[in-house]
Structure formats: structure tokens, C-alpha cells
Short mmCIF file of C-alpha atoms and ligand atoms in Angstrom, two decimals:
data_model
loop_
_atom_site.label_atom_id
_atom_site.label_comp_id
_atom_site.label_asym_id
_atom_site.label_seq_id
_atom_site.Cartn_x
_atom_site.Cartn_y
_atom_site.Cartn_z
CA MET Z 193 98.10 124.38 -76.99
CA ALA Z 194 98.99 125.39 -73.34
CA LEU Z 195 100.97 122.73 -71.25
CA ASN Z 196 98.77 120.50 -69.48
CA LEU Z 197 95.73 120.28 -71.77
CA PHE Z 198 96.49 116.49 -73.38
CA ASP Z 199 93.64 113.54 -72.91
CA LEU Z 200 96.01 111.10 -74.60
CA GLY Z 201 100.06 110.54 -75.02
CA LEU Z 202 101.36 107.85 -77.08
CA VAL Z 203 104.82 107.00 -76.89
CA GLY Z 204 105.40 105.39 -79.86
CA LEU Z 205 104.80 107.01 -83.31
CA GLY Z 206 105.69 104.32 -86.13
CA VAL Z 207 102.76 103.37 -88.13
CA MET Z 208 100.51 102.86 -86.12
CA GLY Z 209 101.31 105.67 -83.05
CA ARG Z 210 100.99 108.21 -85.83
CA ASN Z 211 97.81 107.04 -87.01
CA LEU Z 212 96.21 106.18 -84.20
CA LEU Z 213 96.98 109.89 -82.93
CA LEU Z 214 95.88 111.37 -86.38
CA ASN Z 215 92.47 109.68 -85.32
CA MET Z 216 91.87 110.66 -81.85
CA ALA Z 217 93.05 114.39 -82.79
CA ASP Z 218 90.16 113.90 -85.70
CA HIS Z 219 87.94 112.97 -82.83
CA GLY Z 220 88.24 116.52 -80.65
CA PHE Z 221 90.55 113.84 -78.60
CA ALA Z 222 93.79 116.62 -77.64
CA VAL Z 223 97.29 114.14 -78.11
CA LEU Z 224 100.57 114.24 -77.67
CA GLY Z 225 103.43 111.60 -78.75
CA TYR Z 226 106.44 110.96 -78.02
CA ASP Z 227 109.59 108.88 -80.16
CA LYS Z 228 112.83 108.38 -79.09
CA ASP Z 229 113.29 109.20 -82.83
CA LEU Z 230 112.97 112.54 -81.89
CA ALA Z 231 112.06 113.71 -86.28
CA LYS Z 232 108.87 111.54 -86.19
CA GLY Z 233 107.21 113.85 -83.63
CA LYS Z 234 108.67 116.83 -86.32
CA ALA Z 235 106.59 114.77 -88.47
CA LEU Z 236 103.64 113.24 -86.52
CA GLU Z 237 103.12 117.58 -85.95
CA GLN Z 238 103.77 118.32 -90.02
CA GLU Z 239 100.95 116.18 -90.47
CA GLY Z 240 98.63 116.71 -87.33
CA ALA Z 241 98.77 120.33 -88.30
CA GLY Z 242 96.28 122.39 -87.00
CA LYS Z 243 94.33 119.49 -85.37
CA ASN Z 244 94.86 119.11 -81.75
CA VAL Z 245 98.44 117.33 -81.68
CA ALA Z 246 101.65 117.87 -80.62
CA ALA Z 247 105.36 115.86 -80.19
CA ALA Z 248 106.56 116.26 -76.80
CA SER Z 249 110.73 115.99 -77.00
CA ASP Z 250 110.44 113.43 -74.08
CA LEU Z 251 108.37 111.04 -71.42
CA ALA Z 252 108.67 113.69 -68.21
CA ALA Z 253 107.80 116.44 -70.96
CA LEU Z 254 105.74 113.86 -72.07
CA VAL Z 255 103.53 113.41 -69.56
CA SER Z 256 103.84 116.58 -67.60
CA ARG Z 257 101.70 117.53 -70.03
CA LEU Z 258 99.75 115.06 -69.40
CA LYS Z 259 95.69 115.91 -67.88
CA SER Z 260 95.70 113.83 -64.41
CA PRO Z 261 95.70 111.12 -63.48
CA ARG Z 262 97.05 110.79 -67.38
CA ALA Z 263 96.77 108.22 -69.70
CA VAL Z 264 99.67 106.92 -71.84
CA LEU Z 265 99.56 104.95 -74.91
CA LEU Z 266 102.63 102.21 -75.58
CA LEU Z 267 102.86 101.46 -79.79
CA VAL Z 268 106.24 99.61 -79.82
CA PRO Z 269 107.98 97.03 -80.16
CA ALA Z 270 106.25 93.62 -78.30
CA GLY Z 271 108.98 91.99 -75.40
CA LYS Z 272 112.01 93.92 -73.90
CA VAL Z 273 111.09 97.31 -75.28
CA VAL Z 274 107.69 97.67 -73.80
CA ASP Z 275 109.66 96.62 -70.69
CA ALA Z 276 112.39 99.23 -71.19
CA VAL Z 277 110.06 101.92 -72.50
CA LEU Z 278 107.33 101.22 -68.94
CA GLY Z 279 111.08 101.26 -66.80
CA GLU Z 280 111.44 104.52 -67.93
CA LEU Z 281 108.03 105.79 -68.19
CA VAL Z 282 107.42 104.26 -65.23
CA PRO Z 283 109.37 106.36 -62.35
CA HIS Z 284 107.71 110.64 -63.95
CA LEU Z 285 103.71 108.38 -63.02
CA SER Z 286 101.95 109.23 -60.42
CA ARG Z 287 98.89 106.65 -58.72
CA GLY Z 288 95.90 106.46 -60.09
CA ASP Z 289 98.00 107.21 -63.85
CA LEU Z 290 96.74 104.65 -66.97
CA VAL Z 291 99.52 102.84 -69.02
CA ILE Z 292 97.54 100.87 -72.05
CA ASP Z 293 100.05 98.82 -73.81
CA SER Z 294 98.84 98.23 -77.29
CA GLY Z 295 101.88 95.82 -78.20
CA ASN Z 296 101.60 92.90 -80.20
CA SER Z 297 103.09 91.47 -76.19
CA HIS Z 298 102.95 88.63 -75.20
CA PHE Z 299 100.15 87.40 -72.24
CA LYS Z 300 102.26 86.33 -70.10
CA ASP Z 301 104.25 89.76 -70.52
CA THR Z 302 101.05 91.88 -69.79
CA GLU Z 303 100.00 89.51 -66.70
CA ARG Z 304 103.01 90.35 -64.91
CA ARG Z 305 103.08 93.81 -65.72
CA LEU Z 306 99.46 94.13 -64.40
CA LYS Z 307 101.13 92.99 -61.23
CA GLU Z 308 104.55 95.60 -61.27
CA LEU Z 309 102.16 97.77 -62.07
CA ALA Z 310 99.15 97.41 -59.83
CA GLU Z 311 102.37 97.62 -56.81
CA LYS Z 312 102.57 100.89 -57.28
CA ASP Z 313 98.94 102.34 -57.37
CA ILE Z 314 99.46 102.59 -61.89
CA LEU Z 315 96.79 100.73 -63.85
CA PHE Z 316 97.33 99.18 -66.84
CA LEU Z 317 95.14 97.92 -69.77
CA GLY Z 318 96.41 95.04 -72.28
CA MET Z 319 95.31 95.86 -75.72
CA GLY Z 320 95.23 93.70 -78.08
CA ILE Z 321 94.85 96.20 -81.41
CA SER Z 322 93.76 95.31 -85.38
CA GLY Z 323 93.24 96.71 -88.51
CA GLY Z 324 97.08 97.72 -89.93
CA GLU Z 325 97.49 101.28 -90.47
CA ALA Z 326 94.41 101.44 -92.39
CA GLY Z 327 92.62 100.80 -89.89
CA ALA Z 328 94.72 102.92 -86.98
CA ARG Z 329 94.28 105.63 -88.62
CA HIS Z 330 90.73 105.64 -89.71
CA GLY Z 331 88.73 103.24 -87.65
CA PRO Z 332 90.73 99.36 -85.76
CA SER Z 333 89.44 97.20 -83.75
CA LEU Z 334 90.03 97.28 -80.73
CA MET Z 335 91.39 94.30 -77.84
CA PRO Z 336 91.35 95.80 -74.41
CA GLY Z 337 91.25 93.87 -71.36
CA GLY Z 338 92.26 95.17 -67.45
CA PRO Z 339 91.50 97.51 -63.99
CA ARG Z 340 87.99 98.04 -65.26
CA ALA Z 341 88.51 101.16 -64.14
CA GLY Z 342 91.38 102.09 -66.98
CA TYR Z 343 88.70 100.84 -68.92
CA GLU Z 344 86.00 103.62 -67.91
CA ARG Z 345 89.10 106.14 -68.43
CA VAL Z 346 89.63 106.30 -71.38
CA ARG Z 347 86.16 105.37 -72.62
CA PRO Z 348 86.07 107.36 -75.19
CA ILE Z 349 88.34 108.14 -76.63
CA LEU Z 350 88.44 104.03 -77.63
CA GLU Z 351 84.67 104.09 -78.97
CA ALA Z 352 85.76 107.07 -81.69
CA VAL Z 353 88.35 105.77 -82.78
CA ALA Z 354 87.37 102.64 -83.38
CA ALA Z 355 86.25 101.11 -86.43
CA LYS Z 356 81.49 101.56 -86.92
CA VAL Z 357 79.82 98.52 -87.58
CA GLU Z 358 76.81 98.27 -88.84
CA SER Z 359 74.32 95.20 -87.95
CA GLY Z 360 73.22 92.74 -90.83
CA ALA Z 361 74.32 94.16 -93.56
CA ARG Z 362 77.20 93.33 -96.07
CA SER Z 363 81.16 94.73 -94.89
CA ALA Z 364 82.13 97.15 -97.45
CA GLU Z 365 78.49 98.94 -95.32
CA ARG Z 366 79.48 97.05 -92.77
CA GLU Z 367 82.02 99.39 -91.67
CA VAL Z 368 80.73 102.67 -91.52
CA GLY Z 369 84.11 104.37 -91.05
CA ALA Z 370 84.76 106.12 -87.25
CA LEU Z 371 82.90 108.08 -86.18
CA ARG Z 372 83.61 111.97 -87.48
CA ALA Z 373 84.04 114.96 -85.12
CA PRO Z 374 82.39 118.21 -86.48
CA PRO Z 375 84.49 121.32 -86.23
CA SER Z 376 82.69 122.77 -83.50
CA ALA Z 377 83.97 120.09 -81.85
CA LEU Z 378 87.32 119.54 -81.30
CA HIS Z 379 88.20 122.17 -78.71
CA SER Z 380 84.66 120.67 -76.59
CA PRO Z 381 85.70 118.08 -73.63
CA PRO Z 382 85.65 114.33 -74.75
CA SER Z 383 82.02 113.67 -73.04
CA ALA Z 384 80.77 116.29 -76.00
CA LEU Z 385 82.06 113.37 -78.56
CA HIS Z 386 80.52 110.86 -77.29
CA SER Z 387 78.60 108.71 -79.92
CA SER Z 388 74.51 107.96 -79.96
CA PRO Z 389 73.40 104.84 -77.67
CA SER Z 390 72.70 102.92 -81.20
CA ALA Z 391 76.04 104.64 -82.65
CA LEU Z 392 77.64 103.33 -79.56
CA HIS Z 393 76.66 99.66 -79.77
CA SER Z 394 78.38 99.14 -83.00
CA SER Z 395 81.90 100.99 -81.95
CA CYS Z 396 84.45 97.64 -82.73
CA VAL Z 397 85.66 98.45 -79.22
CA ALA Z 398 84.29 97.00 -75.74
CA TYR Z 399 85.59 96.27 -73.03
CA LEU Z 400 86.19 92.48 -72.08
CA GLY Z 401 87.31 90.75 -69.31
CA PRO Z 402 90.32 90.90 -65.89
CA GLY Z 403 93.36 90.67 -65.94
CA ALA Z 404 95.28 89.90 -69.79
CA CYS Z 405 92.04 88.42 -71.44
CA GLY Z 406 92.92 92.35 -74.41
CA HIS Z 407 95.41 90.23 -75.82
CA TYR Z 408 95.12 86.74 -75.73
CA VAL Z 409 91.92 87.41 -77.38
CA LYS Z 410 93.92 89.44 -79.44
CA MET Z 411 97.34 86.71 -79.34
CA VAL Z 412 94.30 83.94 -80.62
CA HIS Z 413 92.49 86.45 -83.16
CA ASN Z 414 95.99 86.54 -85.33
CA GLY Z 415 95.85 82.86 -84.55
CA ILE Z 416 92.87 82.53 -86.44
CA GLU Z 417 94.12 85.51 -89.20
CA TYR Z 418 97.17 82.66 -89.64
CA GLY Z 419 95.03 80.15 -90.24
CA LEU Z 420 92.79 82.16 -93.13
CA MET Z 421 95.81 83.06 -94.71
CA GLN Z 422 97.69 79.69 -95.23
CA LEU Z 423 93.79 78.43 -96.34
CA LEU Z 424 93.35 81.00 -99.24
CA ALA Z 425 97.34 80.26 -100.03
CA GLU Z 426 96.27 77.23 -100.43
CA VAL Z 427 93.74 77.72 -102.62
CA TYR Z 428 95.65 80.54 -104.75
CA ASP Z 429 97.73 77.38 -105.33
CA LEU Z 430 94.94 74.91 -106.48
CA LEU Z 431 94.29 77.78 -108.63
CA HIS Z 432 97.01 78.76 -109.61
CA ARG Z 433 99.20 75.66 -110.22
CA GLY Z 434 96.46 73.35 -111.21
CA LEU Z 435 93.89 75.06 -112.48
CA GLY Z 436 96.35 77.32 -114.57
CA PHE Z 437 94.84 80.50 -114.15
CA ASP Z 438 96.14 83.80 -114.74
CA CYS Z 439 95.85 86.95 -112.32
CA PRO Z 440 93.50 88.76 -114.05
CA LYS Z 441 91.03 85.36 -113.24
CA MET Z 442 92.21 85.18 -109.83
CA ALA Z 443 91.62 89.01 -108.81
CA LYS Z 444 87.86 88.17 -110.40
CA VAL Z 445 87.31 85.13 -108.59
CA PHE Z 446 87.93 86.08 -105.07
CA GLU Z 447 85.85 89.43 -106.32
CA GLN Z 448 83.21 87.80 -107.11
CA TRP Z 449 83.30 85.26 -103.61
CA GLY Z 450 84.01 88.83 -101.87
CA GLN Z 451 80.57 90.08 -103.00
CA GLY Z 452 78.96 86.74 -101.95
CA GLU Z 453 79.01 84.85 -98.37
CA LEU Z 454 83.11 85.56 -98.59
CA ASP Z 455 82.38 88.56 -98.15
CA SER Z 456 85.73 89.82 -95.79
CA PHE Z 457 88.49 91.58 -95.46
CA LEU Z 458 91.19 89.18 -96.21
CA VAL Z 459 89.35 87.97 -98.99
CA GLU Z 460 89.20 90.91 -100.42
CA ILE Z 461 92.78 92.67 -100.10
CA THR Z 462 93.58 89.09 -101.83
CA ALA Z 463 91.20 90.11 -104.99
CA LYS Z 464 93.18 93.07 -105.02
CA ILE Z 465 97.11 92.04 -104.93
CA PHE Z 466 95.74 89.90 -107.90
CA ARG Z 467 95.40 93.47 -110.01
CA LYS Z 468 98.99 94.86 -108.38
CA THR Z 469 101.38 94.72 -111.10
CA ASP Z 470 105.04 95.18 -110.65
CA PRO Z 471 106.15 99.12 -112.32
CA LYS Z 472 109.98 97.04 -112.43
CA THR Z 473 108.99 94.33 -113.99
CA GLY Z 474 105.41 94.49 -115.57
CA SER Z 475 105.01 91.39 -114.20
CA PHE Z 476 102.28 91.26 -111.74
CA LEU Z 477 103.91 91.71 -107.97
CA VAL Z 478 102.67 87.97 -106.49
CA ASP Z 479 104.75 87.19 -109.33
CA VAL Z 480 108.48 88.28 -108.10
CA ILE Z 481 107.24 88.41 -103.80
CA SER Z 482 109.53 85.85 -102.53
CA ASP Z 483 107.73 82.97 -100.65
CA VAL Z 484 109.02 82.76 -97.63
CA ALA Z 485 106.44 84.16 -95.15
CA ARG Z 486 107.81 85.96 -92.58
CA GLN Z 487 106.02 85.84 -88.59
CA LYS Z 488 106.43 87.43 -85.82
CA GLY Z 489 105.51 84.89 -83.36
CA THR Z 490 102.48 85.90 -82.57
CA GLY Z 491 100.80 82.83 -84.09
CA LYS Z 492 102.91 80.58 -83.03
CA TRP Z 493 102.05 81.53 -79.09
CA THR Z 494 98.93 80.44 -80.46
CA SER Z 495 99.69 77.34 -81.13
CA GLN Z 496 101.68 76.94 -77.75
CA GLU Z 497 99.12 78.02 -75.68
CA ALA Z 498 96.55 75.89 -77.21
CA PHE Z 499 98.87 72.48 -76.76
CA ASP Z 500 99.81 73.91 -72.70
CA LEU Z 501 95.08 74.36 -72.74
CA GLN Z 502 94.63 71.28 -74.87
CA VAL Z 503 92.82 72.09 -76.68
CA PRO Z 504 93.34 71.49 -80.51
CA PHE Z 505 93.55 74.34 -83.36
CA LEU Z 506 95.30 72.27 -85.84
CA THR Z 507 94.85 75.01 -88.49
CA GLY Z 508 96.66 77.61 -87.31
CA ASP Z 509 99.26 75.44 -86.39
CA ALA Z 510 99.26 73.73 -90.06
CA ALA Z 511 99.77 77.77 -90.74
CA VAL Z 512 102.52 77.90 -88.55
CA SER Z 513 104.27 74.92 -90.03
CA MET Z 514 104.37 76.00 -93.67
CA ARG Z 515 105.27 79.73 -92.70
CA ASP Z 516 108.39 77.65 -90.50
CA LEU Z 517 109.04 75.08 -94.27
CA SER Z 518 108.62 78.99 -96.14
CA GLY Z 519 112.13 79.00 -94.36
CA GLN Z 520 113.45 77.00 -96.12
CA GLU Z 521 114.39 77.21 -99.69
CA GLU Z 522 117.86 75.22 -99.90
CA ALA Z 523 115.65 72.40 -98.27
CA ARG Z 524 112.87 72.88 -101.33
CA ARG Z 525 115.13 73.06 -104.48
CA ALA Z 526 117.12 70.03 -103.60
CA GLY Z 527 113.18 68.77 -102.19
CA SER Z 528 112.00 69.60 -106.33
CA ARG Z 529 114.49 67.82 -107.71
CA ALA Z 530 115.01 64.48 -106.00
CA LEU Z 531 111.47 63.95 -105.38
CA LEU Z 532 109.56 62.71 -107.63
CA GLY Z 533 105.60 63.33 -106.83
CA ALA Z 534 101.53 62.66 -108.44
CA HIS Z 535 102.15 63.93 -112.51
CA LYS Z 536 98.13 63.98 -112.45
CA THR Z 537 96.23 66.92 -114.14
CA PHE Z 538 93.70 68.67 -113.36
CA SER Z 539 91.13 66.86 -115.11
CA TYR Z 540 88.15 68.93 -114.42
CA GLU Z 541 86.00 72.70 -116.60
CA PRO Z 542 87.68 75.13 -113.85
CA GLU Z 543 84.63 77.31 -113.67
CA ALA Z 544 82.68 73.78 -112.30
CA PHE Z 545 85.24 73.46 -110.15
CA LEU Z 546 85.40 76.45 -108.27
CA PRO Z 547 82.09 76.78 -106.59
CA HIS Z 548 83.54 73.92 -104.87
CA LEU Z 549 86.59 75.51 -103.92
CA GLU Z 550 84.18 78.94 -102.90
CA ALA Z 551 82.25 75.93 -100.90
CA ALA Z 552 85.83 74.15 -99.07
CA TYR Z 553 86.81 77.96 -98.06
CA HIS Z 554 83.73 77.85 -97.15
CA ALA Z 555 83.81 75.26 -94.48
CA ALA Z 556 87.40 74.87 -93.36
CA SER Z 557 86.96 79.32 -92.64
CA VAL Z 558 84.10 78.71 -89.91
CA MET Z 559 86.03 75.89 -88.48
CA THR Z 560 89.00 77.97 -88.34
CA TYR Z 561 87.34 80.30 -85.89
CA ALA Z 562 85.68 77.45 -84.26
CA GLN Z 563 88.65 76.33 -83.34
CA GLY Z 564 90.25 79.54 -82.19
CA PHE Z 565 87.02 80.36 -80.40
CA ALA Z 566 86.59 77.26 -78.45
CA LEU Z 567 90.23 77.85 -77.36
CA MET Z 568 89.18 81.50 -75.66
CA GLN Z 569 86.17 79.46 -74.45
CA ALA Z 570 88.71 76.92 -72.36
CA ALA Z 571 90.95 80.35 -71.06
CA SER Z 572 88.43 82.39 -69.98
CA LYS Z 573 87.61 79.11 -68.17
CA LYS Z 574 91.50 78.93 -66.40
CA HIS Z 575 93.09 82.01 -66.75
CA GLY Z 576 89.08 83.90 -64.85
CA TYR Z 577 89.19 86.11 -68.19
CA ASP Z 578 84.85 85.67 -67.81
CA LEU Z 579 85.11 86.15 -72.09
CA ASP Z 580 81.77 86.79 -73.54
CA LEU Z 581 82.11 85.78 -76.38
CA ALA Z 582 79.35 87.43 -78.48
CA THR Z 583 80.81 90.42 -77.44
CA VAL Z 584 84.72 89.51 -78.79
CA ALA Z 585 83.15 88.66 -82.29
CA ARG Z 586 80.77 91.77 -82.23
CA ILE Z 587 84.23 93.85 -82.04
CA TRP Z 588 85.94 91.43 -84.90
CA ARG Z 589 82.97 92.90 -87.50
CA GLY Z 590 84.55 95.88 -88.76
CA GLY Z 591 88.54 97.14 -88.51
CA CYS Z 592 90.54 94.09 -87.74
CA ILE Z 593 92.43 91.59 -89.82
CA ILE Z 594 89.59 88.52 -89.87
CA ARG Z 595 86.76 90.50 -90.31
CA ALA Z 596 84.22 89.31 -92.46
CA ALA Z 597 80.06 88.57 -92.97
CA VAL Z 598 80.50 85.57 -90.26
CA LEU Z 599 81.01 87.40 -87.35
CA GLU Z 600 77.70 88.16 -87.84
CA ASP Z 601 76.71 84.31 -87.64
CA ILE Z 602 78.95 83.50 -84.91
CA CYS Z 603 77.87 86.47 -82.77
CA ARG Z 604 74.46 85.27 -82.49
CA ALA Z 605 75.42 81.39 -82.10
CA PHE Z 606 77.19 82.94 -78.71
CA GLU Z 607 74.70 85.50 -77.85
CA ALA Z 608 71.99 82.09 -78.44
CA GLN Z 609 73.94 80.11 -75.92
CA PRO Z 610 77.12 81.92 -73.76
CA ALA Z 611 78.78 78.61 -73.16
CA LEU Z 612 78.96 77.20 -76.10
CA VAL Z 613 81.99 74.52 -76.60
CA ASN Z 614 82.50 74.76 -80.39
CA LEU Z 615 80.57 77.16 -83.06
CA MET Z 616 80.42 73.95 -84.88
CA LEU Z 617 77.27 73.20 -82.10
CA ASP Z 618 75.65 75.79 -82.93
CA PRO Z 619 72.80 74.28 -85.41
CA LYS Z 620 72.18 77.27 -88.42
CA LEU Z 621 76.01 77.15 -88.68
CA ALA Z 622 76.00 72.79 -88.06
CA GLN Z 623 73.80 73.02 -91.27
CA GLU Z 624 76.50 75.23 -93.08
CA ILE Z 625 79.61 73.44 -93.13
CA THR Z 626 77.72 69.69 -92.89
CA LYS Z 627 75.97 71.39 -96.52
CA ARG Z 628 79.73 72.09 -97.88
CA GLN Z 629 81.95 69.49 -96.03
CA ARG Z 630 81.48 67.29 -99.28
CA ASP Z 631 83.38 70.24 -101.15
CA LEU Z 632 86.02 70.58 -98.91
CA ARG Z 633 86.01 66.54 -99.43
CA PHE Z 634 86.15 66.79 -103.70
CA VAL Z 635 88.90 69.95 -103.33
CA LEU Z 636 90.53 67.91 -101.13
CA ARG Z 637 91.03 64.71 -102.89
CA THR Z 638 91.97 67.21 -106.11
CA ALA Z 639 94.99 68.96 -104.16
CA ILE Z 640 95.70 65.48 -103.97
CA ASP Z 641 95.84 63.72 -106.75
CA LEU Z 642 97.52 67.20 -108.66
CA GLY Z 643 99.55 67.18 -105.34
CA ILE Z 644 98.78 70.36 -103.89
CA PRO Z 645 99.99 70.37 -100.41
CA VAL Z 646 97.06 71.41 -98.13
CA PRO Z 647 98.11 71.20 -94.76
CA ALA Z 648 96.03 73.55 -94.00
CA LEU Z 649 92.56 72.53 -95.52
CA ALA Z 650 93.35 68.78 -94.61
CA SER Z 651 93.78 69.79 -91.13
CA THR Z 652 90.26 71.14 -90.83
CA LEU Z 653 88.62 68.73 -92.43
CA ALA Z 654 90.69 65.99 -90.19
CA TYR Z 655 89.53 68.62 -87.37
CA PHE Z 656 86.13 68.36 -87.73
CA ASP Z 657 86.08 64.60 -88.58
CA ALA Z 658 87.48 64.05 -84.98
CA TYR Z 659 85.25 66.29 -83.42
CA ARG Z 660 82.77 64.23 -84.56
CA ALA Z 661 83.76 60.87 -83.76
CA ALA Z 662 82.18 59.60 -81.29
CA ARG Z 663 85.20 57.19 -81.11
CA LEU Z 664 88.56 57.97 -82.10
CA PRO Z 665 90.83 55.17 -82.92
CA THR Z 666 93.52 57.00 -79.52
CA ASN Z 667 92.69 53.31 -77.25
CA LEU Z 668 95.81 52.04 -79.76
CA ILE Z 669 98.13 54.21 -78.24
CA GLN Z 670 96.40 53.89 -75.03
CA ALA Z 671 97.33 50.01 -75.46
CA GLN Z 672 100.87 50.91 -76.76
CA ARG Z 673 102.09 53.13 -74.20
CA ASP Z 674 100.66 50.92 -71.65
CA PHE Z 675 102.62 48.14 -73.21
CA PHE Z 676 105.72 49.92 -73.86
CA GLY Z 677 105.65 51.68 -70.16
CA ALA Z 678 102.94 49.85 -68.21
CA HIS Z 679 101.18 53.41 -68.41
CA MET Z 680 98.04 52.21 -67.83
CA TYR Z 681 94.83 52.65 -69.35
CA GLU Z 682 91.12 53.18 -69.02
CA ARG Z 683 88.27 50.86 -69.91
CA ILE Z 684 84.91 51.39 -71.18
CA ASP Z 685 82.80 48.95 -69.09
CA GLU Z 686 84.60 49.80 -65.38
CA PRO Z 687 85.83 52.23 -63.70
CA GLY Z 688 89.19 52.01 -63.02
CA THR Z 689 92.92 52.16 -64.52
CA TYR Z 690 93.98 48.80 -66.06
CA HIS Z 691 97.36 47.22 -66.93
CA THR Z 692 98.47 44.01 -68.78
CA GLU Z 693 100.88 42.03 -69.28
CA TRP Z 694 101.16 42.43 -73.25
CA ASP Z 695 103.55 40.54 -73.77
CA GLU Z 696 102.52 37.27 -71.54
CA MET Z 697 100.71 34.11 -73.65
CA GLN Z 698 97.23 34.06 -73.15
CA PRO Z 699 96.43 31.06 -70.81
CA GLY Z 700 95.02 28.83 -73.33
CA LEU Z 701 95.93 29.75 -76.49
CA PRO Z 702 98.56 27.68 -78.10
CA SER Z 703 101.86 29.03 -77.90
CA LEU Z 704 103.50 30.25 -81.99
CA PRO Z 705 105.38 28.60 -83.42
CA ASN Z 706 109.23 30.21 -83.89
C1 6PG G 1097 96.21 92.56 -86.89
C2 6PG G 1097 98.03 92.27 -87.54
C3 6PG G 1097 98.55 92.46 -86.70
C4 6PG G 1097 99.54 91.32 -87.20
C5 6PG G 1097 100.52 91.46 -88.27
C6 6PG G 1097 101.81 90.80 -88.71
O1 6PG G 1097 95.98 92.70 -86.45
O2 6PG G 1097 96.48 94.33 -87.33
O3 6PG G 1097 97.10 90.97 -86.18
O4 6PG G 1097 98.49 93.46 -85.53
O5 6PG G 1097 101.05 92.14 -86.54
O6 6PG G 1097 99.78 90.93 -89.42
O7 6PG G 1097 101.63 89.89 -88.05
P1 6PG G 1097 103.05 88.42 -88.73
O8 6PG G 1097 103.94 89.26 -89.25
O9 6PG G 1097 103.52 87.50 -86.81
O10 6PG G 1097 102.61 87.63 -89.93
#
């Protein structure tokens, strides 16, 4: 490979970085990787033998071998590492070069970095990437935001490597995999590799908007991911502890659900998980996995941001709290000995309960997407992202962790009403959840009777019920605030703010006996 011929450089050759580079190389792009662990560079060259992929020995060498203006993509752990890499990289760059941060960076860090790099005339994109190792290798969902000029520069590469989706098909068929470059295209310029317009339309990448909106959208993606995973964990608890289903039976349930309306990546992998055995013990692997759920923080950030924007994300909050509670192993062990709870057993025909559970998860998952999209709708106004939520739904239909058949409906809902404040108000989705809410209530009653904790299912239904309540009991909270702190309240019949001396006896009323 001659010098200075690489289309893109990538820093961080972990699982995601290495696979994304190989994906780019498969599409005929000449790509160069660097990792401070040089062994990773060597491994990349071995794995990419015969492809247009190489490894640089340091950042200076990486930069010097890129076509100008340069494009450098970072796939390093979010936080201080990104700043450290930028600190080392930027002195080697020139005005007009482009840096893309594809880690799970906090959107506020991305905003700051955008400003810092703009002062140096360096374009900076914050790009969420979803789909894990397989997605990076064969087609992720990509969520870029920042200066449009930066996006346009790498658009052919991103469109080529992103997941491809056919509209209207079930998820297994929907995802047609990243377009493969014919061998003859390997030495063609990237422009020769552009997908056809119709294929472009179904590529799971799109320019989302200015500022840090790419990382914002990825953060909300993860908040939804946390919510859906917790809902599925609760469904699993009901099936396993409640109905007494073993792993093969649960695998069958999720396989069946995945063939129907619940067609989605998370349901699909859940079925596969229940089939996996542990070579060490011969048990089903899920049974020997510790119940302490780890987290890198993106779900928590979503809830924190939802609180800041005063847009509730109850399902995500419950999911984060349950991961936290899962970490309190000692306390839970003590609690399991000390605290008595429900002692009812499941009293229905298990097979007859399954359709209710399926419908309950269906409704709750739609309500979870609704909360995530409502948050993005509000954030778009607050942060000036001007997000097109139909586009967000479109690029989530393939490649990402929360891809699901229901995203077709979500996409259609926002195409019809781009300013829709809540997906639950879309006539079709409203009908879908309304007809399943009784199942959700029935499942919740069952879980409560059995003493099975279902905070995500319960708070999701509470969100729905609160959203459809024209009057909430929060008037009492206003009265209490005014009582103890003279915080004032508003009346329903007159404008203005009011204060009452709540403890004063009303004239004309007899005083209370002591
Ligand atoms: C994705 C995922 C991914 C995330 C993991 C782990 O879209 O591919 O969201 O980016 O890092 O899901 O996240 P937690 O460690 O926070 O569970």
C-alpha cells in the first residue's frame, strides 16, 4: 500500500473498531487503524489480509498516511480517553480535517469538543453507533450529528457500511445486510461504491442534525434499550418463577413471539439465550449467570436528562433502578430471609396466560418507545437539533439493538405528523395499546399477587394512565407545598397565583373540640 492513500483512519482497535474497519474494507475503502496496543494493529492486518486495510505504528503515522482533507474516526472508551486521544491527535491534523467520535460519549462532552475543535477549524461529528460486534462487522445503525459538511465528506463510507433495510418486511428479512462490494470495486474510488438511490433510502444512517444530536439520539436509544431489556427480564421472571417454565419452554415462547408482532432483535436474542447450555456445568447458561447487572451509564444519563427536561421516562428510570438494586446482593440476600411477601401461587392455565403476557409486553414496548421519542421531541426544541423523528425511527429499523417491527409504525406516525408530541397519540398506535392495556393490567395483577417485582411494566402502565388523565392528584401536592412553605398555587377557575393560611379556622365554622 503506497503512502497517503487511505480513505479513513480509525483510532481504537477494540472489538467494535476492528470490525468496523473490516466492514469498510469489505466495501472497497482503504482504511488504516491505530491502537496504542500495537498487537491489536498486527491482529487487524492478519484478519484483514487481502483487503485494503493496514495498521499505523503511531498517531503521527496514521495522520500522515490519510488522504487530505483527512477523516479520523475514534472508537475509544467514552470520557477522559476521548479527550486524551484528541489531545494527542489534533496537533497532527490540519484545518478542514474531520474527526468523528463514535464512542458512547455524553452529549455535553460532544458539545464541548465541537466548540474546541471548531476553534481550530477542525470538523467534529458525534456519531452514535449501535449493533455491537456483529453490527460493526456486517451493518450497524449509525447516528451522526454535527456539521453537515463533515457528514457529507464521509457519507459514502457510512452509507456503504450501515445496515440495509427493506421497508415493510419482517425484521429477519428487513435487514438485508450491508451491501457487499464486488472484488473489482476494491480498487475503485469510493464514489464508485455508492449504493443505488433505492438502497440508499434503506441504509440505517442519516445526517441527524447539528451539535451533539447524534450522541443525544444514541443516548436515548440506550435509555429505550435499558427499558425494553428490563421489561423482558420481568416477563422472564413471570414465566420462570411464576409459571414454572424451564429454559427450553421459555425459548419456545420467545421464538414464537419473535415470529409475530414482537419481531425484534431483543426478543430474538432472548430466545437464543434460553437455548444456550454451559459447557462447564451442563446447566442452561442463563441459570449460572450472576444477577448483578452492570452498566456503563448511558441509561442513567437518559433518565438524568429526562429529569432535566421535565419529560418523564418512567420505564427507563425503573430499568436503571433495577440494575442498581441488582447490585445490592448482600442486602437482597438478607431481605430474602427477613421479609415475607405474597404466598399465592399461579392459578391459571399457563398456556392461556401467554397471550396476555405477549400483549402486555407489546403494549409496554410501544409505550417505552413513546417515552424515548417524546424526550427527543422535547430535546430537539431545547437543544435546537431540529430532529426529524421519522428519520430516527427509519435508521433504527436495522442494525441497532432496539430494532423491531414496530419501528415501521413509528416511522409512519412521524412521517404523518412530524411534530407529534407523543406516539401514543398516533391513531394506529393508540389503538394498538388501547386494545392491549387490559392484558397489561391483568399481567400486573398476577405479578403483584405472586410477589414478582415488575417495576418497569408497572411504571409503564402508570405512564399511560397518567398521560390519559385529564386531572392528576397533583393539586394536593400544590396544596401541601403552599401549606408548609407558602409556595403558592394556581386555581382552575381564575388566573394568578394564590396563597392560603391553611391552619386558620374558617370564619363561621365552629372551632374543633380539643
Ligand atoms: C448498542 C449498545 C451499546 C452499549 C451496550 C452496553 O447500541 O450497541 O447500546 O452501545 O454499550 O449495550 O451498555 P451498558 O453497559 O450500559 O448496559
